[in-house]
Amino acid sequence: MKESVVKKFGILTSGGDAPGLNAAIRAVCRAGIIEYGMKVVGIKNGYRGLIQGNCIPLETKDLTGLLTEGGTFLGTSREKPFKAKEPDPETGLMPVEAIRKNYKKWGLDALVCLGGNGTNTTASQLSKVGLNVIGLPKTIDNDIAHTDMTFGFHTALDVATEAIDRIHTTAHSHSRIMIIEVMGHKAGWLGLYSGIAGGGDVILIPEIPYDIKSVARAVKARRDAGKEFSIVIVAEGALSKEEAKLDKKEFKKARLNMPYSIGYRVAKELEEETKLESRVSVLGYLQRGGTPSPYDRVLASQYGVAAADFLARGEFGKLVALQNGKMVGVPLEDVAGIVRTVPLDHPMIQAGRNLGTCFGD
């Protein structure tokens, strides 16, 4: 066994599920146990389990079969302990106080938190109140700062692209505008990449506010060129140029009053502008569920092994990040509260424009 600063750690998954979570859990725990002799506590249902004391011991036998499983066998929640204004009803303690109590009660030397922006923001806050924390970047949105790739993204990309391919054949057969709504509330990585991979004629992402007349012109131009169908990829966070002028409060109110998701709104707007029939497919949770792709299994395993090494060296308060093919540590405070959006000069956007893709601007 190699020497390790950490003798016992807890591990949890928080936020939305994503392909590769189980693979990452498996990698952290196996590397920690086999390479360093660490003991592991699995914390159920994210930060909620950390607050309410819901945990189980984990050994290598408990990790069998996890590599290929989707979701997270530990369960998850969207609990935000630092936003609580009242004590937790089960413990009678303020959530952060309960977390610190359980951390000490379980004899933990560190905590590994797997999740997206919200999860790693909370991890940063826990680090500041004295817990030894390491974060891992999980999200199909690929929008965590200072890392080149999050695990979960590639599987979602595969699923979205396959869906676009299948819808392509129906669009061609029925001469329709087909709207495919993909996930991506604040960042358009999934919409951009799946749109390019699937041959989308129009790609609408949050970073580039759209003008529906511009989209309609692109669709009409295809029709005038003898192409009777169009594929329109819409990220769930896509917004119009008019909406982009609203402040955060006004925008939120406008979206709450919208009776349907953005894909249906774009379809309605396009039908009004073009007089062409439109159909909508919202991919939704299909993109987050199911077996992780080989790429994500490998990536999640790399992240997990690196996290075990960080624990052994006592490198706390860090997000394990992929930069230029290497696993590095980034201070959690540099990641907290930041969304990694698609730069307007990103090579993939330029590639799309060169291919004739309309981005709605």
Tab-separated table of N, CA and C in Angstrom, residues 8-151:
chain	number	residue	atom	x	y	z
A	8	LYS	N	-9.780	7.829	5.555
A	8	LYS	CA	-11.206	7.545	5.358
A	8	LYS	C	-11.875	8.749	4.702
A	9	PHE	N	-12.631	8.494	3.660
A	9	PHE	CA	-13.323	9.599	2.995
A	9	PHE	C	-14.776	9.238	2.702
A	10	GLY	N	-15.591	10.266	2.539
A	10	GLY	CA	-16.976	10.103	2.128
A	10	GLY	C	-17.117	10.518	0.679
A	11	ILE	N	-18.089	9.930	-0.006
A	11	ILE	CA	-18.312	10.262	-1.413
A	11	ILE	C	-19.804	10.417	-1.665
A	12	LEU	N	-20.175	11.441	-2.446
A	12	LEU	CA	-21.582	11.690	-2.751
A	12	LEU	C	-21.743	12.218	-4.172
A	13	THR	N	-22.942	12.039	-4.689
A	13	THR	CA	-23.303	12.615	-5.991
A	13	THR	C	-24.469	13.566	-5.777
A	14	SER	N	-24.407	14.722	-6.432
A	14	SER	CA	-25.427	15.737	-6.214
A	14	SER	C	-25.842	16.362	-7.537
A	15	GLY	N	-27.061	16.928	-7.551
A	15	GLY	CA	-27.564	17.545	-8.778
A	15	GLY	C	-28.180	16.514	-9.705
A	16	GLY	N	-28.318	16.861	-10.970
A	16	GLY	CA	-28.902	15.944	-11.951
A	16	GLY	C	-28.000	14.748	-12.200
A	17	ASP	N	-28.613	13.602	-12.505
A	17	ASP	CA	-27.796	12.435	-12.824
A	17	ASP	C	-27.171	12.621	-14.201
A	18	ALA	N	-26.119	11.862	-14.457
A	18	ALA	CA	-25.450	11.920	-15.758
A	18	ALA	C	-24.700	10.617	-15.981
A	19	PRO	N	-24.584	10.187	-17.233
A	19	PRO	CA	-23.835	8.966	-17.526
A	19	PRO	C	-22.379	9.097	-17.073
A	20	GLY	N	-21.875	8.069	-16.405
A	20	GLY	CA	-20.491	8.085	-15.954
A	20	GLY	C	-20.341	8.295	-14.462
A	21	LEU	N	-21.429	8.646	-13.763
A	21	LEU	CA	-21.333	8.858	-12.318
A	21	LEU	C	-20.899	7.588	-11.598
A	22	ASN	N	-21.545	6.469	-11.918
A	22	ASN	CA	-21.192	5.212	-11.261
A	22	ASN	C	-19.768	4.786	-11.592
A	23	ALA	N	-19.360	5.040	-12.842
A	23	ALA	CA	-17.987	4.708	-13.237
A	23	ALA	C	-16.983	5.529	-12.434
A	24	ALA	N	-17.298	6.794	-12.199
A	24	ALA	CA	-16.395	7.665	-11.431
A	24	ALA	C	-16.352	7.252	-9.962
A	25	ILE	N	-17.526	6.943	-9.389
A	25	ILE	CA	-17.578	6.464	-8.000
A	25	ILE	C	-16.707	5.216	-7.869
A	26	ARG	N	-16.907	4.291	-8.786
A	26	ARG	CA	-16.144	3.035	-8.780
A	26	ARG	C	-14.641	3.311	-8.812
A	27	ALA	N	-14.230	4.228	-9.672
A	27	ALA	CA	-12.801	4.505	-9.836
A	27	ALA	C	-12.191	5.139	-8.588
A	28	VAL	N	-12.884	6.141	-8.011
A	28	VAL	CA	-12.366	6.783	-6.791
A	28	VAL	C	-12.214	5.742	-5.682
A	29	CYS	N	-13.269	4.952	-5.497
A	29	CYS	CA	-13.275	4.002	-4.381
A	29	CYS	C	-12.280	2.866	-4.588
A	30	ARG	N	-12.255	2.288	-5.786
A	30	ARG	CA	-11.323	1.177	-6.035
A	30	ARG	C	-9.870	1.640	-5.907
A	31	ALA	N	-9.552	2.765	-6.502
A	31	ALA	CA	-8.178	3.273	-6.412
A	31	ALA	C	-7.818	3.611	-4.968
A	32	GLY	N	-8.775	4.213	-4.248
A	32	GLY	CA	-8.516	4.563	-2.863
A	32	GLY	C	-8.284	3.346	-1.986
A	33	ILE	N	-9.110	2.326	-2.192
A	33	ILE	CA	-9.012	1.115	-1.374
A	33	ILE	C	-7.813	0.265	-1.772
A	34	ILE	N	-7.682	-0.019	-3.077
A	34	ILE	CA	-6.645	-0.940	-3.553
A	34	ILE	C	-5.252	-0.327	-3.470
A	35	GLU	N	-5.128	0.923	-3.892
A	35	GLU	CA	-3.811	1.551	-3.987
A	35	GLU	C	-3.344	2.133	-2.658
A	36	TYR	N	-4.320	2.655	-1.859
A	36	TYR	CA	-3.917	3.394	-0.656
A	36	TYR	C	-4.490	2.842	0.652
A	37	GLY	N	-5.324	1.818	0.586
A	37	GLY	CA	-5.883	1.244	1.811
A	37	GLY	C	-6.881	2.133	2.519
A	38	MET	N	-7.509	3.037	1.807
A	38	MET	CA	-8.489	3.943	2.413
A	38	MET	C	-9.787	3.207	2.741
A	39	LYS	N	-10.521	3.740	3.690
A	39	LYS	CA	-11.881	3.294	3.966
A	39	LYS	C	-12.842	4.305	3.344
A	40	VAL	N	-14.000	3.799	2.904
A	40	VAL	CA	-14.929	4.662	2.160
A	40	VAL	C	-16.334	4.610	2.752
A	41	VAL	N	-16.946	5.776	2.839
A	41	VAL	CA	-18.344	5.905	3.247
A	41	VAL	C	-19.127	6.468	2.068
A	42	GLY	N	-20.128	5.727	1.606
A	42	GLY	CA	-20.997	6.211	0.535
A	42	GLY	C	-22.153	6.984	1.132
A	43	ILE	N	-22.331	8.214	0.716
A	43	ILE	CA	-23.376	9.078	1.266
A	43	ILE	C	-24.560	9.094	0.309
A	44	LYS	N	-25.716	8.721	0.823
A	44	LYS	CA	-26.909	8.568	-0.005
A	44	LYS	C	-27.581	9.917	-0.281
A	45	ASN	N	-28.067	10.061	-1.513
A	45	ASN	CA	-28.901	11.208	-1.896
A	45	ASN	C	-28.230	12.568	-1.718
A	46	GLY	N	-26.970	12.641	-2.103
A	46	GLY	CA	-26.276	13.915	-2.173
A	46	GLY	C	-26.097	14.614	-0.845
A	47	TYR	N	-26.158	15.939	-0.877
A	47	TYR	CA	-25.959	16.718	0.346
A	47	TYR	C	-27.072	16.476	1.367
A	48	ARG	N	-28.231	16.021	0.898
A	48	ARG	CA	-29.318	15.712	1.839
A	48	ARG	C	-28.904	14.573	2.769
A	49	GLY	N	-28.252	13.553	2.200
A	49	GLY	CA	-27.778	12.445	3.015
A	49	GLY	C	-26.676	12.861	3.966
A	50	LEU	N	-25.866	13.816	3.534
A	50	LEU	CA	-24.797	14.330	4.385
A	50	LEU	C	-25.381	15.105	5.566
A	51	ILE	N	-26.504	15.758	5.324
A	51	ILE	CA	-27.188	16.507	6.382
A	51	ILE	C	-27.897	15.559	7.352
A	52	GLN	N	-28.583	14.563	6.803
A	52	GLN	CA	-29.444	13.706	7.614
A	52	GLN	C	-28.764	12.425	8.100
A	53	GLY	N	-27.486	12.263	7.774
A	53	GLY	CA	-26.739	11.127	8.302
A	53	GLY	C	-27.030	9.816	7.618
A	54	ASN	N	-27.347	9.861	6.339
A	54	ASN	CA	-27.695	8.656	5.581
A	54	ASN	C	-26.478	8.166	4.816
A	55	CYS	N	-25.822	7.142	5.326
A	55	CYS	CA	-24.604	6.675	4.668
A	55	CYS	C	-24.449	5.160	4.786
A	56	ILE	N	-23.583	4.598	3.946
A	56	ILE	CA	-23.293	3.165	3.970
A	56	ILE	C	-21.791	2.967	3.761
A	57	PRO	N	-21.204	1.949	4.397
A	57	PRO	CA	-19.792	1.656	4.123
A	57	PRO	C	-19.666	1.038	2.736
A	58	LEU	N	-18.597	1.341	2.037
A	58	LEU	CA	-18.374	0.788	0.702
A	58	LEU	C	-17.072	0.002	0.661
A	59	GLU	N	-17.144	-1.197	0.099
A	59	GLU	CA	-15.974	-2.023	-0.148
A	59	GLU	C	-15.929	-2.364	-1.629
A	60	THR	N	-14.845	-2.972	-2.072
A	60	THR	CA	-14.705	-3.259	-3.507
A	60	THR	C	-15.834	-4.136	-4.029
A	61	LYS	N	-16.352	-5.046	-3.196
A	61	LYS	CA	-17.434	-5.936	-3.639
A	61	LYS	C	-18.709	-5.155	-3.953
A	62	ASP	N	-18.865	-3.998	-3.335
A	62	ASP	CA	-20.055	-3.174	-3.558
A	62	ASP	C	-19.986	-2.405	-4.876
A	63	LEU	N	-18.815	-2.430	-5.524
A	63	LEU	CA	-18.593	-1.630	-6.729
A	63	LEU	C	-18.701	-2.447	-8.007
A	64	THR	N	-18.923	-3.754	-7.856
A	64	THR	CA	-18.993	-4.645	-9.014
A	64	THR	C	-20.147	-4.264	-9.935
A	65	GLY	N	-19.854	-4.150	-11.223
A	65	GLY	CA	-20.881	-3.868	-12.228
A	65	GLY	C	-21.210	-2.406	-12.422
A	66	LEU	N	-20.598	-1.535	-11.633
A	66	LEU	CA	-20.950	-0.108	-11.715
A	66	LEU	C	-20.440	0.569	-12.979
A	67	LEU	N	-19.356	0.066	-13.560
A	67	LEU	CA	-18.722	0.740	-14.692
A	67	LEU	C	-19.701	1.037	-15.820
A	68	THR	N	-20.593	0.109	-16.087
A	68	THR	CA	-21.488	0.247	-17.253
A	68	THR	C	-22.875	0.763	-16.898
A	69	GLU	N	-23.147	0.988	-15.613
A	69	GLU	CA	-24.484	1.403	-15.202
A	69	GLU	C	-24.675	2.909	-15.314
A	70	GLY	N	-25.851	3.310	-15.799
A	70	GLY	CA	-26.194	4.725	-15.831
A	70	GLY	C	-26.673	5.192	-14.466
A	71	GLY	N	-26.960	6.470	-14.345
A	71	GLY	CA	-27.445	7.026	-13.087
A	71	GLY	C	-26.390	7.008	-12.004
A	72	THR	N	-26.843	6.990	-10.757
A	72	THR	CA	-25.935	6.914	-9.610
A	72	THR	C	-26.539	6.016	-8.551
A	73	PHE	N	-25.843	4.965	-8.179
A	73	PHE	CA	-26.398	4.015	-7.215
A	73	PHE	C	-26.465	4.623	-5.817
A	74	LEU	N	-25.764	5.730	-5.593
A	74	LEU	CA	-25.837	6.416	-4.302
A	74	LEU	C	-27.063	7.312	-4.200
A	75	GLY	N	-27.712	7.584	-5.332
A	75	GLY	CA	-28.833	8.508	-5.324
A	75	GLY	C	-28.351	9.948	-5.313
A	76	THR	N	-29.252	10.863	-5.601
A	76	THR	CA	-28.866	12.268	-5.687
A	76	THR	C	-30.015	13.164	-5.253
A	77	SER	N	-29.718	14.424	-5.047
A	77	SER	CA	-30.729	15.437	-4.730
A	77	SER	C	-30.157	16.791	-5.135
A	78	ARG	N	-31.005	17.797	-5.097
A	78	ARG	CA	-30.547	19.151	-5.429
A	78	ARG	C	-30.502	20.028	-4.174
A	79	GLU	N	-30.196	19.412	-3.054
A	79	GLU	CA	-30.117	20.119	-1.777
A	79	GLU	C	-29.026	21.188	-1.816
A	80	LYS	N	-29.354	22.385	-1.304
A	80	LYS	CA	-28.384	23.488	-1.232
A	80	LYS	C	-28.272	23.934	0.226
A	81	PRO	N	-27.388	23.289	0.985
A	81	PRO	CA	-27.326	23.535	2.441
A	81	PRO	C	-27.045	24.966	2.844
A	82	PHE	N	-26.307	25.710	2.032
A	82	PHE	CA	-25.944	27.079	2.418
A	82	PHE	C	-27.061	28.087	2.129
A	83	LYS	N	-28.117	27.635	1.467
A	83	LYS	CA	-29.243	28.529	1.186
A	83	LYS	C	-30.382	28.353	2.181
A	84	ALA	N	-30.243	27.373	3.064
A	84	ALA	CA	-31.309	27.099	4.030
A	84	ALA	C	-31.455	28.239	5.040
A	85	LYS	N	-32.696	28.578	5.313
A	85	LYS	CA	-32.980	29.642	6.291
A	85	LYS	C	-33.529	29.071	7.602
A	86	GLU	N	-33.866	27.777	7.591
A	86	GLU	CA	-34.426	27.135	8.780
A	86	GLU	C	-33.711	25.819	9.044
A	87	PRO	N	-33.771	25.298	10.269
A	87	PRO	CA	-33.144	24.010	10.580
A	87	PRO	C	-33.760	22.881	9.761
A	88	ASP	N	-32.983	21.850	9.534
A	88	ASP	CA	-33.488	20.671	8.841
A	88	ASP	C	-34.526	19.990	9.733
A	89	PRO	N	-35.710	19.634	9.207
A	89	PRO	CA	-36.770	19.058	10.056
A	89	PRO	C	-36.402	17.726	10.697
A	90	GLU	N	-35.505	16.962	10.088
A	90	GLU	CA	-35.136	15.656	10.640
A	90	GLU	C	-34.087	15.761	11.733
A	91	THR	N	-33.153	16.688	11.583
A	91	THR	CA	-32.048	16.788	12.544
A	91	THR	C	-32.249	17.884	13.578
A	92	GLY	N	-33.070	18.883	13.233
A	92	GLY	CA	-33.247	20.030	14.129
A	92	GLY	C	-32.073	20.985	14.095
A	93	LEU	N	-31.116	20.716	13.212
A	93	LEU	CA	-29.926	21.556	13.082
A	93	LEU	C	-29.953	22.307	11.762
A	94	MET	N	-29.246	23.418	11.712
A	94	MET	CA	-29.034	24.068	10.424
A	94	MET	C	-28.206	23.115	9.559
A	95	PRO	N	-28.501	23.032	8.269
A	95	PRO	CA	-27.845	22.043	7.414
A	95	PRO	C	-26.326	22.010	7.481
A	96	VAL	N	-25.675	23.182	7.467
A	96	VAL	CA	-24.210	23.209	7.487
A	96	VAL	C	-23.684	22.677	8.817
A	97	GLU	N	-24.391	22.989	9.894
A	97	GLU	CA	-24.003	22.481	11.220
A	97	GLU	C	-24.135	20.954	11.253
A	98	ALA	N	-25.218	20.438	10.658
A	98	ALA	CA	-25.435	18.989	10.614
A	98	ALA	C	-24.361	18.292	9.779
A	99	ILE	N	-23.965	18.932	8.690
A	99	ILE	CA	-22.908	18.371	7.839
A	99	ILE	C	-21.599	18.257	8.604
A	100	ARG	N	-21.243	19.310	9.282
A	100	ARG	CA	-19.990	19.292	10.039
A	100	ARG	C	-20.037	18.239	11.144
A	101	LYS	N	-21.190	18.079	11.753
A	101	LYS	CA	-21.363	17.092	12.820
A	101	LYS	C	-21.184	15.675	12.282
A	102	ASN	N	-21.818	15.373	11.147
A	102	ASN	CA	-21.717	14.028	10.564
A	102	ASN	C	-20.321	13.747	10.026
A	103	TYR	N	-19.714	14.742	9.452
A	103	TYR	CA	-18.337	14.613	8.949
A	103	TYR	C	-17.413	14.166	10.085
A	104	LYS	N	-17.590	14.785	11.243
A	104	LYS	CA	-16.766	14.443	12.411
A	104	LYS	C	-17.193	13.103	12.997
A	105	LYS	N	-18.495	12.867	13.074
A	105	LYS	CA	-19.037	11.629	13.644
A	105	LYS	C	-18.556	10.401	12.882
A	106	TRP	N	-18.518	10.522	11.559
A	106	TRP	CA	-18.103	9.392	10.725
A	106	TRP	C	-16.585	9.250	10.643
A	107	GLY	N	-15.860	10.170	11.203
A	107	GLY	CA	-14.411	10.102	11.196
A	107	GLY	C	-13.796	10.317	9.830
A	108	LEU	N	-14.408	11.206	9.048
A	108	LEU	CA	-13.927	11.446	7.683
A	108	LEU	C	-12.718	12.374	7.674
A	109	ASP	N	-11.781	12.047	6.819
A	109	ASP	CA	-10.632	12.936	6.595
A	109	ASP	C	-10.881	13.843	5.396
A	110	ALA	N	-11.833	13.454	4.538
A	110	ALA	CA	-12.119	14.235	3.333
A	110	ALA	C	-13.466	13.824	2.755
A	111	LEU	N	-13.929	14.646	1.827
A	111	LEU	CA	-15.205	14.423	1.157
A	111	LEU	C	-15.003	14.609	-0.341
A	112	VAL	N	-15.504	13.666	-1.136
A	112	VAL	CA	-15.446	13.772	-2.594
A	112	VAL	C	-16.854	14.026	-3.110
A	113	CYS	N	-17.039	15.128	-3.833
A	113	CYS	CA	-18.352	15.543	-4.325
A	113	CYS	C	-18.375	15.493	-5.847
A	114	LEU	N	-19.261	14.672	-6.391
A	114	LEU	CA	-19.384	14.543	-7.841
A	114	LEU	C	-20.615	15.304	-8.299
A	115	GLY	N	-20.419	16.289	-9.185
A	115	GLY	CA	-21.575	17.045	-9.641
A	115	GLY	C	-21.212	18.176	-10.576
A	116	GLY	N	-22.209	19.005	-10.846
A	116	GLY	CA	-22.044	20.105	-11.775
A	116	GLY	C	-21.764	21.415	-11.066
A	117	ASN	N	-22.275	22.503	-11.639
A	117	ASN	CA	-21.974	23.833	-11.104
A	117	ASN	C	-22.460	24.022	-9.672
A	118	GLY	N	-23.704	23.647	-9.411
A	118	GLY	CA	-24.253	23.811	-8.071
A	118	GLY	C	-23.523	22.981	-7.042
A	119	THR	N	-23.241	21.729	-7.410
A	119	THR	CA	-22.545	20.813	-6.506
A	119	THR	C	-21.172	21.341	-6.131
A	120	ASN	N	-20.422	21.796	-7.120
A	120	ASN	CA	-19.064	22.262	-6.856
A	120	ASN	C	-19.038	23.635	-6.195
A	121	THR	N	-20.103	24.412	-6.360
A	121	THR	CA	-20.226	25.671	-5.615
A	121	THR	C	-20.398	25.361	-4.128
A	122	THR	N	-21.274	24.389	-3.827
A	122	THR	CA	-21.454	23.973	-2.432
A	122	THR	C	-20.170	23.369	-1.878
A	123	ALA	N	-19.472	22.583	-2.697
A	123	ALA	CA	-18.199	21.983	-2.278
A	123	ALA	C	-17.196	23.074	-1.898
A	124	SER	N	-17.171	24.146	-2.678
A	124	SER	CA	-16.280	25.267	-2.384
A	124	SER	C	-16.641	25.909	-1.046
A	125	GLN	N	-17.939	26.055	-0.805
A	125	GLN	CA	-18.393	26.651	0.454
A	125	GLN	C	-18.044	25.764	1.646
A	126	LEU	N	-18.169	24.444	1.470
A	126	LEU	CA	-17.811	23.511	2.545
A	126	LEU	C	-16.317	23.569	2.835
A	127	SER	N	-15.544	23.741	1.771
A	127	SER	CA	-14.095	23.861	1.934
A	127	SER	C	-13.749	25.092	2.772
A	128	LYS	N	-14.492	26.159	2.569
A	128	LYS	CA	-14.228	27.407	3.293
A	128	LYS	C	-14.614	27.331	4.766
A	129	VAL	N	-15.509	26.383	5.116
A	129	VAL	CA	-15.880	26.254	6.532
A	129	VAL	C	-15.083	25.140	7.208
A	130	GLY	N	-14.031	24.657	6.539
A	130	GLY	CA	-13.091	23.780	7.213
A	130	GLY	C	-13.082	22.319	6.834
A	131	LEU	N	-13.955	21.896	5.884
A	131	LEU	CA	-13.940	20.499	5.458
A	131	LEU	C	-12.909	20.300	4.342
A	132	ASN	N	-12.295	19.131	4.330
A	132	ASN	CA	-11.387	18.779	3.240
A	132	ASN	C	-12.219	18.210	2.085
A	133	VAL	N	-12.278	18.939	0.991
A	133	VAL	CA	-13.183	18.583	-0.102
A	133	VAL	C	-12.437	18.514	-1.439
A	134	ILE	N	-12.863	17.559	-2.264
A	134	ILE	CA	-12.399	17.458	-3.648
A	134	ILE	C	-13.630	17.320	-4.533
A	135	GLY	N	-13.662	18.051	-5.642
A	135	GLY	CA	-14.799	18.004	-6.555
A	135	GLY	C	-14.453	17.294	-7.855
A	136	LEU	N	-15.471	16.667	-8.448
A	136	LEU	CA	-15.325	16.058	-9.777
A	136	LEU	C	-16.385	16.641	-10.710
A	137	PRO	N	-16.018	16.947	-11.965
A	137	PRO	CA	-16.928	17.665	-12.881
A	137	PRO	C	-17.834	16.750	-13.699
A	138	LYS	N	-19.070	16.659	-13.266
A	138	LYS	CA	-20.079	15.861	-13.957
A	138	LYS	C	-21.174	16.761	-14.523
A	139	THR	N	-21.441	16.689	-15.787
A	139	THR	CA	-22.634	17.311	-16.371
A	139	THR	C	-22.682	17.047	-17.863
A	140	ILE	N	-23.885	16.795	-18.368
A	140	ILE	CA	-24.026	16.617	-19.819
A	140	ILE	C	-23.913	17.962	-20.535
A	141	ASP	N	-23.983	19.063	-19.776
A	141	ASP	CA	-23.921	20.392	-20.397
A	141	ASP	C	-22.500	20.836	-20.728
A	142	ASN	N	-21.494	20.152	-20.164
A	142	ASN	CA	-20.087	20.475	-20.428
A	142	ASN	C	-19.753	21.933	-20.077
A	143	ASP	N	-20.379	22.454	-19.029
A	143	ASP	CA	-20.288	23.898	-18.766
A	143	ASP	C	-19.569	24.256	-17.463
A	144	ILE	N	-18.695	23.367	-16.985
A	144	ILE	CA	-17.929	23.670	-15.774
A	144	ILE	C	-16.625	24.358	-16.159
A	145	ALA	N	-16.334	25.433	-15.470
A	145	ALA	CA	-15.164	26.251	-15.808
A	145	ALA	C	-13.857	25.511	-15.542
A	146	HIS	N	-12.863	25.839	-16.345
A	146	HIS	CA	-11.472	25.385	-16.176
A	146	HIS	C	-11.251	23.900	-16.417
A	147	THR	N	-12.201	23.227	-17.046
A	147	THR	CA	-11.957	21.847	-17.462
A	147	THR	C	-12.378	21.703	-18.912
A	148	ASP	N	-11.601	20.954	-19.682
A	148	ASP	CA	-11.863	20.842	-21.119
A	148	ASP	C	-13.078	19.977	-21.429
A	149	MET	N	-13.366	19.011	-20.543
A	149	MET	CA	-14.469	18.090	-20.817
A	149	MET	C	-15.019	17.531	-19.509
A	150	THR	N	-16.327	17.531	-19.373
A	150	THR	CA	-16.973	16.915	-18.219
A	150	THR	C	-17.444	15.521	-18.614
A	151	PHE	N	-17.454	14.591	-17.656
A	151	PHE	CA	-17.994	13.283	-18.016
A	151	PHE	C	-19.525	13.350	-18.013
